[in-house]
The first five atom37 places (N, CA, C, CB, O) and aatype in JSON, in Angstrom:
{
  "aatype": [12, 1, 9, 2, 13, 2, 10, 7, 7, 6, 3, 19, 0, 19, 9, 6, 9, 17, 6, 3, 11, 19, 14, 5, 10, 0, 0, 11, 9, 0, 3, 0, 10, 14, 13, 0, 16, 18, 10, 5, 8, 7, 11, 10, 16, 7, 3, 10, 10, 10, 12, 5, 16, 11, 9, 10, 0, 3, 17, 6, 2, 9, 13, 18, 14, 6, 3, 10, 0, 0, 6, 19, 0, 0, 11, 7, 16, 6, 9, 1, 7, 0, 19, 15, 18, 18, 7, 14, 1, 5, 5, 9, 15, 9, 12, 18, 7, 2, 3, 9, 14, 14, 6, 14, 10, 14, 19, 15, 0, 9, 7, 17, 19, 19, 6, 7, 0, 3, 11, 10, 3, 6, 9, 7, 16, 1, 0, 17, 10, 6, 14, 7, 16, 1, 9, 17, 10, 15, 10, 0, 6, 14, 16, 14, 15],
  "atom_mask": [
    [1, 1, 1, 1, 1],
    [1, 1, 1, 1, 1],
    [1, 1, 1, 1, 1],
    [1, 1, 1, 1, 1],
    [1, 1, 1, 1, 1],
    [1, 1, 1, 1, 1],
    [1, 1, 1, 1, 1],
    [1, 1, 1, 0, 1],
    [1, 1, 1, 0, 1],
    [1, 1, 1, 1, 1],
    [1, 1, 1, 1, 1],
    [1, 1, 1, 1, 1],
    [1, 1, 1, 1, 1],
    [1, 1, 1, 1, 1],
    [1, 1, 1, 1, 1],
    [1, 1, 1, 1, 1],
    [1, 1, 1, 1, 1],
    [1, 1, 1, 1, 1],
    [1, 1, 1, 1, 1],
    [1, 1, 1, 1, 1],
    [1, 1, 1, 1, 1],
    [1, 1, 1, 1, 1],
    [1, 1, 1, 1, 1],
    [1, 1, 1, 1, 1],
    [1, 1, 1, 1, 1],
    [1, 1, 1, 1, 1],
    [1, 1, 1, 1, 1],
    [1, 1, 1, 1, 1],
    [1, 1, 1, 1, 1],
    [1, 1, 1, 1, 1],
    [1, 1, 1, 1, 1],
    [1, 1, 1, 1, 1],
    [1, 1, 1, 1, 1],
    [1, 1, 1, 1, 1],
    [1, 1, 1, 1, 1],
    [1, 1, 1, 1, 1],
    [1, 1, 1, 1, 1],
    [1, 1, 1, 1, 1],
    [1, 1, 1, 1, 1],
    [1, 1, 1, 1, 1],
    [1, 1, 1, 1, 1],
    [1, 1, 1, 0, 1],
    [1, 1, 1, 1, 1],
    [1, 1, 1, 1, 1],
    [1, 1, 1, 1, 1],
    [1, 1, 1, 0, 1],
    [1, 1, 1, 1, 1],
    [1, 1, 1, 1, 1],
    [1, 1, 1, 1, 1],
    [1, 1, 1, 1, 1],
    [1, 1, 1, 1, 1],
    [1, 1, 1, 1, 1],
    [1, 1, 1, 1, 1],
    [1, 1, 1, 1, 1],
    [1, 1, 1, 1, 1],
    [1, 1, 1, 1, 1],
    [1, 1, 1, 1, 1],
    [1, 1, 1, 1, 1],
    [1, 1, 1, 1, 1],
    [1, 1, 1, 1, 1],
    [1, 1, 1, 1, 1],
    [1, 1, 1, 1, 1],
    [1, 1, 1, 1, 1],
    [1, 1, 1, 1, 1],
    [1, 1, 1, 1, 1],
    [1, 1, 1, 1, 1],
    [1, 1, 1, 1, 1],
    [1, 1, 1, 1, 1],
    [1, 1, 1, 1, 1],
    [1, 1, 1, 1, 1],
    [1, 1, 1, 1, 1],
    [1, 1, 1, 1, 1],
    [1, 1, 1, 1, 1],
    [1, 1, 1, 1, 1],
    [1, 1, 1, 1, 1],
    [1, 1, 1, 0, 1],
    [1, 1, 1, 1, 1],
    [1, 1, 1, 1, 1],
    [1, 1, 1, 1, 1],
    [1, 1, 1, 1, 1],
    [1, 1, 1, 0, 1],
    [1, 1, 1, 1, 1],
    [1, 1, 1, 1, 1],
    [1, 1, 1, 1, 1],
    [1, 1, 1, 1, 1],
    [1, 1, 1, 1, 1],
    [1, 1, 1, 0, 1],
    [1, 1, 1, 1, 1],
    [1, 1, 1, 1, 1],
    [1, 1, 1, 1, 1],
    [1, 1, 1, 1, 1],
    [1, 1, 1, 1, 1],
    [1, 1, 1, 1, 1],
    [1, 1, 1, 1, 1],
    [1, 1, 1, 1, 1],
    [1, 1, 1, 1, 1],
    [1, 1, 1, 0, 1],
    [1, 1, 1, 1, 1],
    [1, 1, 1, 1, 1],
    [1, 1, 1, 1, 1],
    [1, 1, 1, 1, 1],
    [1, 1, 1, 1, 1],
    [1, 1, 1, 1, 1],
    [1, 1, 1, 1, 1],
    [1, 1, 1, 1, 1],
    [1, 1, 1, 1, 1],
    [1, 1, 1, 1, 1],
    [1, 1, 1, 1, 1],
    [1, 1, 1, 1, 1],
    [1, 1, 1, 1, 1],
    [1, 1, 1, 0, 1],
    [1, 1, 1, 1, 1],
    [1, 1, 1, 1, 1],
    [1, 1, 1, 1, 1],
    [1, 1, 1, 1, 1],
    [1, 1, 1, 0, 1],
    [1, 1, 1, 1, 1],
    [1, 1, 1, 1, 1],
    [1, 1, 1, 1, 1],
    [1, 1, 1, 1, 1],
    [1, 1, 1, 1, 1],
    [1, 1, 1, 1, 1],
    [1, 1, 1, 1, 1],
    [1, 1, 1, 0, 1],
    [1, 1, 1, 1, 1],
    [1, 1, 1, 1, 1],
    [1, 1, 1, 1, 1],
    [1, 1, 1, 1, 1],
    [1, 1, 1, 1, 1],
    [1, 1, 1, 1, 1],
    [1, 1, 1, 1, 1],
    [1, 1, 1, 0, 1],
    [1, 1, 1, 1, 1],
    [1, 1, 1, 1, 1],
    [1, 1, 1, 1, 1],
    [1, 1, 1, 1, 1],
    [1, 1, 1, 1, 1],
    [1, 1, 1, 1, 1],
    [1, 1, 1, 1, 1],
    [1, 1, 1, 1, 1],
    [1, 1, 1, 1, 1],
    [1, 1, 1, 1, 1],
    [1, 1, 1, 1, 1],
    [1, 1, 1, 1, 1],
    [1, 1, 1, 1, 1]
  ],
  "atom_positions": [
    [[59.89, -51.2, 10.04], [59.0, -50.67, 10.98], [57.36, -50.14, 10.14], [59.93, -49.31, 11.75], [57.27, -49.43, 9.14]],
    [[55.86, -50.95, 11.18], [55.32, -50.84, 10.35], [54.53, -50.08, 10.88], [55.05, -51.74, 9.79], [54.29, -49.89, 12.07]],
    [[53.92, -49.44, 9.57], [52.05, -47.95, 10.82], [51.23, -48.47, 10.35], [51.47, -45.71, 10.5], [51.14, -49.11, 9.3]],
    [[50.46, -48.18, 11.21], [48.52, -48.62, 10.38], [48.8, -46.64, 10.13], [46.24, -49.53, 12.22], [49.49, -45.72, 10.56]],
    [[47.56, -46.98, 9.0], [47.34, -45.94, 8.64], [45.59, -45.73, 8.51], [48.19, -45.83, 7.48], [44.96, -46.31, 7.63]],
    [[44.98, -44.87, 9.44], [43.36, -45.44, 10.27], [42.45, -43.73, 9.21], [43.39, -45.27, 13.22], [42.42, -42.5, 9.25]],
    [[42.0, -44.7, 8.57], [40.88, -43.0, 7.79], [39.35, -43.49, 8.58], [40.5, -42.96, 5.09], [38.97, -44.59, 8.97]],
    [[38.71, -42.07, 8.6], [37.89, -42.39, 9.95], [37.53, -43.94, 10.51], [0.0, 0.0, 0.0], [36.54, -44.6, 10.21]],
    [[38.13, -44.15, 11.02], [38.1, -45.08, 11.81], [38.29, -46.42, 11.68], [0.0, 0.0, 0.0], [38.2, -47.31, 12.52]],
    [[38.51, -46.45, 10.66], [38.55, -47.53, 9.65], [40.68, -47.69, 9.05], [37.14, -46.81, 8.06], [41.38, -46.87, 8.47]],
    [[41.11, -49.61, 9.76], [42.64, -49.59, 9.06], [42.47, -49.59, 7.85], [43.62, -50.72, 9.33], [41.44, -50.12, 7.42]],
    [[43.49, -48.97, 6.87], [42.93, -49.03, 5.7], [44.28, -49.19, 5.03], [41.97, -47.85, 5.3], [44.3, -49.95, 4.06]],
    [[45.67, -48.46, 5.48], [46.61, -49.56, 5.25], [47.74, -49.0, 6.43], [47.22, -49.69, 3.45], [47.87, -48.17, 7.33]],
    [[48.57, -50.3, 5.61], [50.0, -50.58, 5.97], [50.62, -49.97, 5.45], [50.52, -51.64, 5.85], [50.52, -50.03, 4.22]],
    [[51.68, -48.96, 6.06], [52.92, -48.28, 5.53], [54.25, -49.01, 6.08], [52.91, -46.69, 5.98], [54.4, -49.13, 7.29]],
    [[55.12, -49.45, 5.24], [56.27, -50.52, 5.81], [57.31, -48.97, 5.42], [56.63, -52.57, 4.66], [57.5, -48.46, 4.31]],
    [[58.0, -48.36, 7.22], [59.44, -47.58, 7.19], [60.35, -48.19, 7.22], [59.77, -46.76, 8.09], [60.47, -49.01, 8.13]],
    [[61.71, -47.99, 5.88], [62.41, -48.96, 5.44], [63.43, -48.25, 6.74], [62.81, -49.1, 3.62], [63.92, -47.13, 6.71]],
    [[63.58, -49.31, 7.92], [64.64, -48.43, 9.07], [66.17, -49.0, 8.74], [64.21, -48.83, 11.04], [67.2, -48.73, 9.35]],
    [[66.02, -49.79, 7.7], [67.54, -49.92, 6.42], [68.13, -48.46, 6.14], [66.97, -50.6, 4.51], [69.31, -48.16, 6.29]],
    [[67.32, -47.77, 5.81], [67.63, -46.71, 4.55], [67.32, -45.42, 5.27], [66.59, -46.9, 3.03], [67.65, -44.33, 4.79]],
    [[66.77, -45.54, 6.26], [66.21, -43.92, 6.66], [66.44, -44.17, 8.61], [63.88, -43.56, 5.97], [65.43, -44.11, 9.31]],
    [[66.99, -44.28, 8.87], [67.59, -45.6, 10.83], [67.36, -43.91, 11.27], [70.33, -46.85, 11.3], [66.63, -43.94, 12.26]],
    [[67.59, -42.85, 11.02], [66.94, -41.75, 12.22], [65.99, -41.07, 12.44], [67.44, -40.9, 12.43], [65.47, -40.59, 13.45]],
    [[65.68, -41.05, 10.86], [64.42, -40.88, 10.32], [63.03, -41.76, 10.9], [64.68, -41.17, 8.91], [62.03, -41.33, 11.48]],
    [[63.35, -42.93, 10.55], [63.19, -43.9, 11.77], [62.62, -43.78, 12.71], [64.02, -44.2, 12.29], [61.43, -43.6, 12.97]],
    [[63.98, -43.93, 13.59], [63.38, -43.6, 15.13], [62.96, -42.17, 15.74], [64.43, -44.02, 16.09], [62.88, -41.84, 16.92]],
    [[62.71, -41.42, 14.54], [61.85, -40.41, 14.64], [60.61, -40.03, 14.4], [62.2, -39.84, 14.3], [60.1, -38.94, 14.67]],
    [[59.94, -41.32, 13.66], [58.85, -41.46, 13.15], [58.26, -42.2, 14.49], [58.86, -42.16, 11.72], [57.45, -41.59, 15.18]],
    [[58.74, -43.71, 14.88], [58.55, -44.14, 16.01], [58.1, -43.52, 17.16], [59.38, -44.56, 16.2], [57.04, -43.7, 17.75]],
    [[59.38, -42.46, 17.53], [59.23, -41.97, 18.92], [58.01, -40.67, 18.54], [60.96, -41.39, 19.69], [57.75, -40.3, 19.69]],
    [[57.36, -40.0, 17.82], [56.0, -39.17, 17.44], [54.82, -40.31, 17.85], [55.92, -38.66, 15.53], [53.99, -39.95, 18.68]],
    [[54.71, -41.89, 17.2], [54.04, -42.46, 17.17], [52.91, -42.22, 18.29], [54.64, -43.37, 17.0], [53.16, -41.31, 19.08]],
    [[51.29, -43.14, 18.54], [50.7, -42.41, 17.81], [50.29, -41.14, 17.63], [50.13, -42.79, 17.74], [49.92, -40.49, 18.61]],
    [[50.29, -40.62, 16.4], [49.76, -39.3, 16.22], [48.44, -38.29, 15.35], [50.74, -38.97, 15.89], [48.94, -37.69, 14.41]],
    [[47.44, -38.12, 15.45], [46.64, -37.68, 14.19], [47.0, -36.8, 13.94], [45.43, -37.53, 14.11], [47.57, -36.02, 14.69]],
    [[46.72, -36.63, 12.57], [47.14, -35.35, 11.51], [45.3, -35.24, 10.49], [49.06, -36.08, 10.05], [44.17, -35.72, 10.62]],
    [[46.01, -34.31, 9.54], [45.13, -34.49, 8.33], [45.23, -34.67, 6.7], [44.54, -33.59, 8.42], [46.19, -34.32, 6.02]],
    [[44.64, -34.96, 6.46], [45.15, -35.74, 5.24], [44.64, -34.47, 4.18], [44.33, -37.55, 4.98], [43.63, -33.75, 4.14]],
    [[45.86, -34.59, 3.36], [45.65, -32.88, 1.9], [46.49, -33.93, 0.99], [46.88, -30.51, 2.28], [47.48, -34.66, 1.03]],
    [[44.7, -33.24, -0.46], [45.63, -34.01, -1.44], [46.62, -32.92, -1.88], [44.8, -34.7, -2.8], [46.31, -31.73, -1.77]],
    [[48.21, -33.44, -2.55], [49.37, -31.89, -3.27], [48.09, -31.22, -4.68], [0.0, 0.0, 0.0], [48.75, -31.13, -5.72]],
    [[46.99, -30.9, -4.87], [46.59, -30.32, -5.67], [47.37, -30.11, -7.02], [46.3, -29.42, -5.08], [46.93, -30.36, -8.14]],
    [[48.35, -29.71, -6.77], [49.35, -28.99, -8.37], [50.77, -30.28, -7.89], [50.16, -26.28, -8.19], [51.9, -29.9, -8.2]],
    [[50.72, -30.95, -7.56], [52.1, -31.73, -6.93], [51.42, -33.09, -7.72], [52.39, -31.83, -4.75], [52.33, -33.91, -7.58]],
    [[50.49, -33.68, -8.35], [50.12, -35.09, -8.85], [49.46, -35.82, -8.25], [0.0, 0.0, 0.0], [48.72, -35.15, -7.54]],
    [[49.25, -37.12, -8.1], [48.89, -38.28, -6.84], [49.51, -38.21, -6.16], [48.85, -39.59, -6.89], [50.26, -39.19, -6.18]],
    [[49.81, -37.27, -5.13], [50.01, -36.79, -3.69], [49.78, -36.59, -3.06], [50.24, -36.37, -3.29], [49.7, -35.39, -2.82]],
    [[49.28, -38.0, -1.67], [49.13, -37.19, -0.6], [49.64, -36.84, 0.45], [48.49, -37.31, -0.28], [50.38, -37.68, 0.95]],
    [[49.45, -35.49, 1.21], [50.15, -35.08, 1.82], [49.31, -35.23, 3.52], [50.54, -33.78, 1.1], [48.12, -35.43, 3.77]],
    [[50.7, -35.01, 4.6], [49.81, -35.12, 5.89], [51.09, -34.39, 6.85], [49.23, -37.04, 6.4], [52.28, -34.67, 6.73]],
    [[50.67, -33.69, 7.54], [51.33, -32.33, 8.1], [52.07, -33.85, 9.34], [49.82, -30.51, 8.93], [51.65, -35.01, 9.4]],
    [[53.11, -33.3, 10.05], [53.57, -34.06, 11.41], [54.73, -32.92, 12.05], [54.39, -35.85, 11.01], [55.33, -31.96, 11.56]],
    [[54.71, -33.72, 13.69], [55.59, -32.82, 14.13], [57.31, -33.62, 14.0], [55.02, -32.39, 15.75], [58.13, -33.4, 14.9]],
    [[57.59, -34.35, 13.03], [58.31, -34.53, 12.86], [59.83, -33.43, 11.95], [57.69, -35.45, 12.64], [59.94, -32.85, 10.87]],
    [[60.89, -33.69, 13.38], [61.85, -32.2, 12.12], [63.33, -34.22, 12.26], [62.95, -29.09, 13.74], [63.62, -35.14, 13.03]],
    [[63.61, -33.76, 11.15], [64.36, -34.64, 10.49], [65.61, -34.34, 9.63], [63.56, -35.22, 9.81], [65.41, -33.43, 8.82]],
    [[67.01, -34.97, 9.6], [67.49, -34.53, 8.45], [67.3, -35.53, 7.22], [68.86, -34.21, 8.69], [66.73, -36.61, 7.34]],
    [[67.92, -34.97, 5.85], [67.67, -36.11, 4.39], [68.06, -37.17, 5.03], [68.65, -35.94, 2.79], [68.49, -36.95, 6.17]],
    [[68.06, -38.15, 4.71], [68.07, -39.89, 4.48], [67.99, -39.82, 3.72], [67.34, -40.92, 4.83], [67.79, -38.65, 3.4]],
    [[68.06, -41.16, 2.12], [67.94, -41.95, 1.18], [66.91, -40.92, 0.32], [67.47, -43.46, 1.65], [65.72, -41.19, 0.12]],
    [[67.74, -39.41, -0.25], [67.79, -38.4, -1.14], [67.5, -39.31, -2.41], [69.21, -37.53, -1.11], [68.18, -40.19, -2.94]],
    [[65.67, -38.59, -2.85], [66.22, -38.51, -4.7], [64.99, -37.3, -4.76], [65.9, -40.47, -6.16], [64.15, -36.77, -4.03]],
    [[65.44, -37.25, -5.99], [64.33, -35.95, -6.52], [63.67, -36.65, -7.28], [64.83, -34.56, -7.36], [64.0, -37.78, -7.65]],
    [[62.19, -35.76, -7.74], [61.13, -36.08, -7.81], [60.77, -35.53, -9.84], [60.34, -35.31, -6.36], [59.87, -35.85, -10.63]],
    [[62.0, -34.63, -9.95], [62.04, -34.55, -11.66], [62.69, -36.05, -12.13], [63.24, -33.06, -12.3], [62.39, -36.85, -13.02]],
    [[63.78, -36.01, -11.05], [64.41, -37.83, -11.8], [63.55, -39.0, -12.13], [65.4, -38.74, -10.7], [63.45, -39.56, -13.22]],
    [[62.74, -39.35, -10.61], [61.49, -40.18, -11.09], [60.46, -39.97, -12.14], [60.76, -40.29, -10.15], [59.91, -40.88, -12.76]],
    [[60.29, -38.98, -12.25], [58.98, -38.56, -13.31], [59.27, -39.34, -14.28], [58.79, -36.97, -13.9], [58.57, -40.24, -14.74]],
    [[60.9, -38.82, -14.8], [61.42, -39.04, -16.0], [61.22, -40.8, -16.43], [63.01, -38.49, -15.9], [60.84, -41.34, -17.47]],
    [[61.6, -41.29, -15.27], [61.69, -42.55, -15.41], [60.31, -43.02, -15.75], [62.27, -43.16, -14.28], [60.0, -43.75, -16.69]],
    [[59.51, -42.48, -14.81], [58.6, -43.33, -14.4], [57.62, -42.89, -16.12], [57.86, -42.9, -12.51], [56.71, -43.57, -16.6]],
    [[58.06, -41.87, -16.57], [57.67, -41.44, -18.09], [58.03, -42.23, -19.53], [58.33, -40.12, -18.27], [57.4, -42.32, -20.59]],
    [[59.47, -42.81, -19.02], [60.48, -43.78, -20.15], [59.61, -44.61, -19.92], [62.2, -44.32, -19.92], [58.64, -44.81, -20.66]],
    [[59.91, -45.36, -18.58], [59.96, -46.89, -18.05], [58.25, -47.33, -17.99], [60.84, -47.0, -16.24], [57.77, -48.45, -18.18]],
    [[57.59, -46.17, -17.7], [55.87, -46.74, -16.91], [56.17, -47.52, -15.48], [0.0, 0.0, 0.0], [55.2, -48.11, -15.01]],
    [[57.46, -47.59, -14.71], [57.5, -48.05, -13.54], [56.54, -47.51, -12.52], [58.69, -47.93, -13.17], [56.39, -46.35, -12.14]],
    [[55.91, -48.65, -12.18], [55.17, -48.25, -11.21], [55.17, -47.54, -9.51], [54.76, -49.14, -11.28], [55.21, -48.14, -8.44]],
    [[55.12, -46.39, -9.75], [55.32, -45.63, -7.52], [53.85, -45.57, -6.91], [56.02, -43.25, -7.24], [53.74, -44.92, -5.87]],
    [[53.1, -45.97, -7.24], [51.47, -45.81, -6.09], [52.43, -47.0, -4.95], [49.13, -46.82, -7.1], [53.18, -47.97, -5.04]],
    [[51.8, -46.14, -3.91], [52.4, -47.08, -2.65], [53.88, -46.55, -2.29], [0.0, 0.0, 0.0], [54.47, -47.28, -1.49]],
    [[54.61, -45.36, -2.76], [55.75, -45.17, -2.43], [56.14, -43.86, -1.67], [56.35, -45.33, -3.48], [56.18, -42.78, -2.26]],
    [[56.39, -43.96, -0.53], [56.06, -43.01, 0.66], [57.45, -42.63, 0.82], [55.3, -43.67, 2.1], [58.51, -43.18, 0.53]],
    [[56.96, -40.82, 1.72], [58.78, -40.35, 1.81], [58.31, -38.71, 2.48], [59.97, -40.23, -0.36], [57.21, -38.16, 2.54]],
    [[59.52, -38.32, 2.88], [59.07, -36.9, 4.01], [59.97, -35.98, 3.27], [59.55, -37.0, 6.04], [61.05, -36.19, 2.71]],
    [[59.16, -34.76, 3.42], [59.73, -34.06, 2.75], [60.44, -32.94, 3.89], [58.76, -33.61, 1.68], [60.17, -31.81, 3.5]],
    [[61.14, -32.92, 4.97], [61.6, -31.88, 5.86], [61.75, -30.78, 5.98], [0.0, 0.0, 0.0], [61.81, -30.55, 7.19]],
    [[61.86, -29.81, 5.37], [61.49, -28.48, 4.71], [59.96, -28.11, 5.56], [61.31, -28.71, 2.78], [59.91, -27.34, 6.52]],
    [[58.56, -28.96, 4.85], [57.44, -28.73, 5.35], [56.31, -29.8, 6.38], [56.96, -28.36, 4.21], [55.11, -29.84, 6.67]],
    [[57.79, -30.67, 6.73], [57.27, -31.27, 7.78], [56.3, -32.47, 7.73], [56.74, -30.35, 8.38], [55.54, -32.71, 8.67]],
    [[56.36, -33.41, 6.3], [55.19, -33.68, 5.58], [56.14, -34.74, 5.17], [54.39, -32.58, 4.53], [57.28, -34.68, 4.71]],
    [[55.19, -35.93, 5.51], [55.34, -37.69, 5.63], [54.08, -37.31, 4.22], [54.69, -38.93, 7.73], [53.18, -36.48, 4.2]],
    [[54.59, -38.47, 3.01], [53.14, -38.04, 1.6], [53.39, -39.26, 0.72], [53.41, -36.18, 0.3], [54.49, -39.8, 0.83]],
    [[52.44, -39.79, -0.2], [52.17, -41.0, 0.01], [51.25, -40.99, -1.47], [51.47, -41.36, 1.58], [50.04, -40.81, -1.42]],
    [[52.14, -41.25, -3.13], [52.56, -41.11, -4.3], [50.88, -42.83, -4.42], [54.89, -41.26, -4.62], [51.0, -44.05, -4.4]],
    [[49.31, -41.68, -4.54], [48.64, -42.96, -4.58], [48.03, -43.54, -5.86], [47.66, -42.88, -3.68], [47.07, -44.33, -5.84]],
    [[48.79, -43.0, -7.26], [48.72, -42.87, -8.54], [50.8, -42.5, -8.85], [0.0, 0.0, 0.0], [51.73, -42.15, -8.13]],
    [[50.64, -42.87, -10.33], [51.94, -42.21, -11.22], [51.82, -41.27, -12.01], [52.56, -43.0, -12.06], [51.82, -41.42, -13.23]],
    [[51.68, -40.08, -11.37], [51.74, -38.88, -11.6], [52.09, -38.07, -10.85], [50.94, -38.56, -11.92], [51.41, -37.49, -10.01]],
    [[53.41, -37.94, -11.12], [55.03, -37.75, -10.74], [54.96, -35.88, -11.15], [56.45, -39.03, -12.09], [54.67, -35.68, -12.33]],
    [[55.23, -34.45, -10.19], [55.53, -33.51, -11.27], [56.99, -33.73, -10.83], [54.82, -31.87, -11.28], [57.65, -34.35, -10.0]],
    [[57.18, -32.53, -12.27], [58.57, -32.88, -12.16], [59.71, -32.05, -10.95], [59.04, -32.61, -13.65], [60.59, -31.26, -11.3]],
    [[59.5, -32.36, -9.83], [59.79, -30.85, -9.04], [61.33, -30.92, -8.87], [58.95, -30.64, -7.31], [61.63, -32.09, -8.65]],
    [[62.68, -29.94, -8.9], [64.0, -30.32, -8.92], [64.04, -30.35, -7.2], [65.12, -29.2, -9.86], [65.05, -29.98, -6.59]],
    [[62.85, -30.81, -6.51], [63.55, -30.36, -4.09], [63.57, -31.78, -3.94], [61.88, -29.32, -2.22], [62.69, -32.53, -4.36]],
    [[65.0, -32.28, -3.1], [65.01, -33.17, -2.97], [64.64, -33.48, -1.6], [65.9, -33.47, -3.46], [64.79, -32.9, -0.52]],
    [[63.81, -35.2, -2.17], [62.89, -35.7, -0.63], [63.65, -36.98, -0.91], [60.74, -35.81, -0.5], [64.35, -37.45, -1.8]],
    [[62.92, -37.47, 0.84], [63.74, -38.49, 1.47], [62.44, -39.79, 0.6], [63.91, -38.31, 3.68], [61.24, -39.73, 0.37]],
    [[63.28, -40.62, 0.41], [62.54, -42.02, 0.14], [62.13, -42.76, 1.22], [63.34, -42.95, -0.58], [63.15, -43.15, 1.77]],
    [[61.34, -43.07, 1.69], [61.31, -43.54, 3.04], [60.56, -44.86, 3.15], [60.68, -42.5, 3.93], [60.99, -45.57, 4.06]],
    [[59.41, -45.46, 2.35], [58.9, -46.54, 2.78], [58.27, -47.05, 1.39], [0.0, 0.0, 0.0], [58.47, -46.54, 0.29]],
    [[57.76, -47.76, 1.56], [56.05, -48.57, 1.01], [54.58, -49.12, 1.81], [56.44, -49.99, 0.41], [54.27, -49.7, 2.85]],
    [[53.99, -48.58, 0.72], [52.63, -49.07, 1.07], [52.46, -50.88, 0.91], [51.52, -48.2, -0.04], [52.43, -51.66, -0.05]],
    [[52.39, -50.99, 2.19], [52.18, -52.7, 1.53], [51.12, -53.35, 1.89], [53.23, -53.77, 1.94], [51.02, -54.51, 1.49]],
    [[49.99, -52.74, 2.77], [49.3, -53.22, 2.62], [47.84, -52.19, 2.58], [49.61, -54.16, 3.39], [47.62, -51.51, 3.58]],
    [[47.12, -52.12, 1.71], [46.13, -51.29, 1.5], [46.01, -50.6, -0.41], [0.0, 0.0, 0.0], [45.02, -50.09, -0.94]],
    [[47.54, -50.89, -1.09], [47.43, -50.43, -2.27], [46.09, -50.13, -3.27], [48.14, -51.2, -2.74], [45.92, -49.29, -4.16]],
    [[45.62, -50.7, -2.96], [44.18, -51.54, -3.93], [43.29, -49.55, -3.69], [42.85, -53.81, -2.51], [42.96, -48.67, -4.48]],
    [[43.24, -49.71, -2.12], [42.81, -48.09, -1.69], [42.93, -47.3, -2.04], [43.03, -47.53, -0.95], [41.97, -46.55, -2.22]],
    [[44.59, -46.85, -2.44], [45.25, -45.29, -2.56], [44.05, -44.37, -3.3], [46.86, -45.27, -3.67], [43.52, -43.5, -2.6]],
    [[43.65, -44.53, -4.64], [42.51, -44.64, -5.04], [41.71, -43.93, -5.12], [42.12, -45.23, -4.72], [41.28, -43.04, -5.84]],
    [[41.52, -44.48, -4.17], [39.43, -43.53, -3.6], [40.82, -42.72, -2.55], [37.18, -45.18, -2.07], [41.66, -41.95, -3.03]],
    [[40.76, -43.05, -1.37], [41.57, -42.37, -0.71], [42.01, -41.04, -1.04], [42.45, -43.03, -0.61], [41.54, -40.03, -0.51]],
    [[43.22, -41.03, -2.23], [43.38, -39.94, -2.87], [42.38, -39.19, -3.24], [0.0, 0.0, 0.0], [42.67, -37.99, -3.25]],
    [[41.15, -39.48, -3.59], [39.25, -39.19, -4.44], [39.59, -38.4, -3.62], [37.45, -40.19, -4.43], [40.2, -37.35, -3.8]],
    [[38.89, -39.27, -1.84], [38.93, -38.34, -1.13], [39.04, -37.09, -0.5], [39.07, -38.52, -1.03], [38.47, -36.12, 0.01]],
    [[40.36, -37.77, -0.88], [40.96, -36.35, -0.43], [41.62, -34.78, -0.55], [41.47, -36.62, -0.12], [42.07, -33.81, 0.05]],
    [[41.19, -35.5, -2.12], [40.25, -34.31, -3.22], [39.03, -33.29, -3.16], [39.68, -35.01, -4.16], [38.91, -32.06, -3.15]],
    [[38.2, -34.38, -3.11], [36.94, -33.76, -2.62], [36.83, -33.64, -0.95], [35.73, -34.67, -3.2], [35.73, -33.17, -0.65]],
    [[37.55, -33.9, 0.03], [36.61, -33.97, 1.51], [38.23, -33.44, 1.95], [35.69, -35.94, 2.33], [39.05, -34.17, 2.51]],
    [[38.5, -31.98, 1.56], [40.6, -32.52, 2.72], [40.02, -31.7, 3.6], [42.94, -31.8, 2.09], [38.97, -31.13, 3.89]],
    [[41.53, -31.95, 4.01], [41.51, -32.07, 6.05], [40.87, -33.38, 6.46], [0.0, 0.0, 0.0], [40.75, -33.42, 7.68]],
    [[40.38, -34.58, 5.76], [39.94, -35.99, 6.76], [40.82, -36.38, 7.47], [39.58, -37.27, 6.12], [41.86, -36.85, 7.01]],
    [[40.53, -36.24, 9.08], [41.57, -36.73, 9.89], [41.57, -38.01, 10.16], [41.63, -36.15, 10.98], [40.64, -38.7, 10.58]],
    [[43.23, -38.48, 9.79], [43.48, -39.56, 9.94], [44.43, -39.93, 11.12], [43.82, -39.88, 8.86], [45.19, -39.03, 11.46]],
    [[44.48, -40.75, 11.58], [45.85, -41.87, 12.83], [46.77, -42.6, 12.08], [45.12, -43.37, 13.93], [46.7, -43.58, 11.34]],
    [[48.02, -41.52, 12.64], [49.19, -42.85, 12.22], [49.71, -43.64, 13.39], [50.67, -42.26, 11.48], [50.13, -42.85, 14.24]],
    [[49.85, -44.91, 13.78], [49.91, -45.98, 15.0], [50.83, -46.77, 14.91], [48.83, -46.82, 15.21], [50.92, -46.98, 13.7]],
    [[51.78, -47.5, 15.56], [52.28, -48.74, 14.89], [52.05, -49.91, 15.01], [53.24, -48.87, 14.95], [51.99, -50.41, 16.13]],
    [[51.86, -50.62, 13.91], [51.41, -51.65, 13.53], [51.55, -52.9, 14.84], [52.15, -51.86, 12.19], [52.24, -52.87, 15.86]],
    [[50.76, -53.8, 14.41], [51.65, -55.18, 15.2], [52.78, -55.69, 14.62], [50.83, -56.5, 15.33], [52.66, -55.41, 13.43]],
    [[53.73, -56.25, 14.78], [54.44, -56.84, 14.81], [54.04, -58.24, 13.01], [54.39, -57.17, 16.52], [52.94, -58.73, 12.77]],
    [[54.56, -58.33, 12.67], [53.86, -59.68, 11.71], [54.74, -60.79, 12.23], [54.01, -59.56, 9.72], [55.95, -60.84, 12.49]],
    [[53.39, -62.02, 12.32], [54.1, -63.1, 12.97], [54.95, -63.87, 12.18], [53.26, -63.95, 13.54], [54.72, -64.09, 10.99]],
    [[56.13, -64.36, 12.91], [56.79, -65.16, 11.76], [56.9, -66.84, 12.37], [58.52, -64.4, 11.36], [57.39, -67.72, 11.66]]
  ]
}
């Protein structure tokens, strides 16, 4: 499933949700679309964009940021564009850079930014300078085969 990320009336990115890895969460996201929310910067949690949702879902495809932070530091793994869901706060997040805090909390890895990743740094800076920017998430048109 592909989701349009619209900021200021412009479709700036497309997120692919991994329906095979997070089928229950993907279904709940699809049921919630389209919806508006506010973009927040993680401030103390690295290069992280946060979007509050109304989605309640169990953990699927779990990872721990502290493990990923160690891998990124050791191997230089590129994680810009990684999309996750943190159930206790009902938030979808996007990594816009490689600065990951070594948090010991579980997160569901749910997808990847497949278009517009080159704009993520700019979006992250905007979220830092202008917190609370309204965004729209909607189902993207299927890619022609």
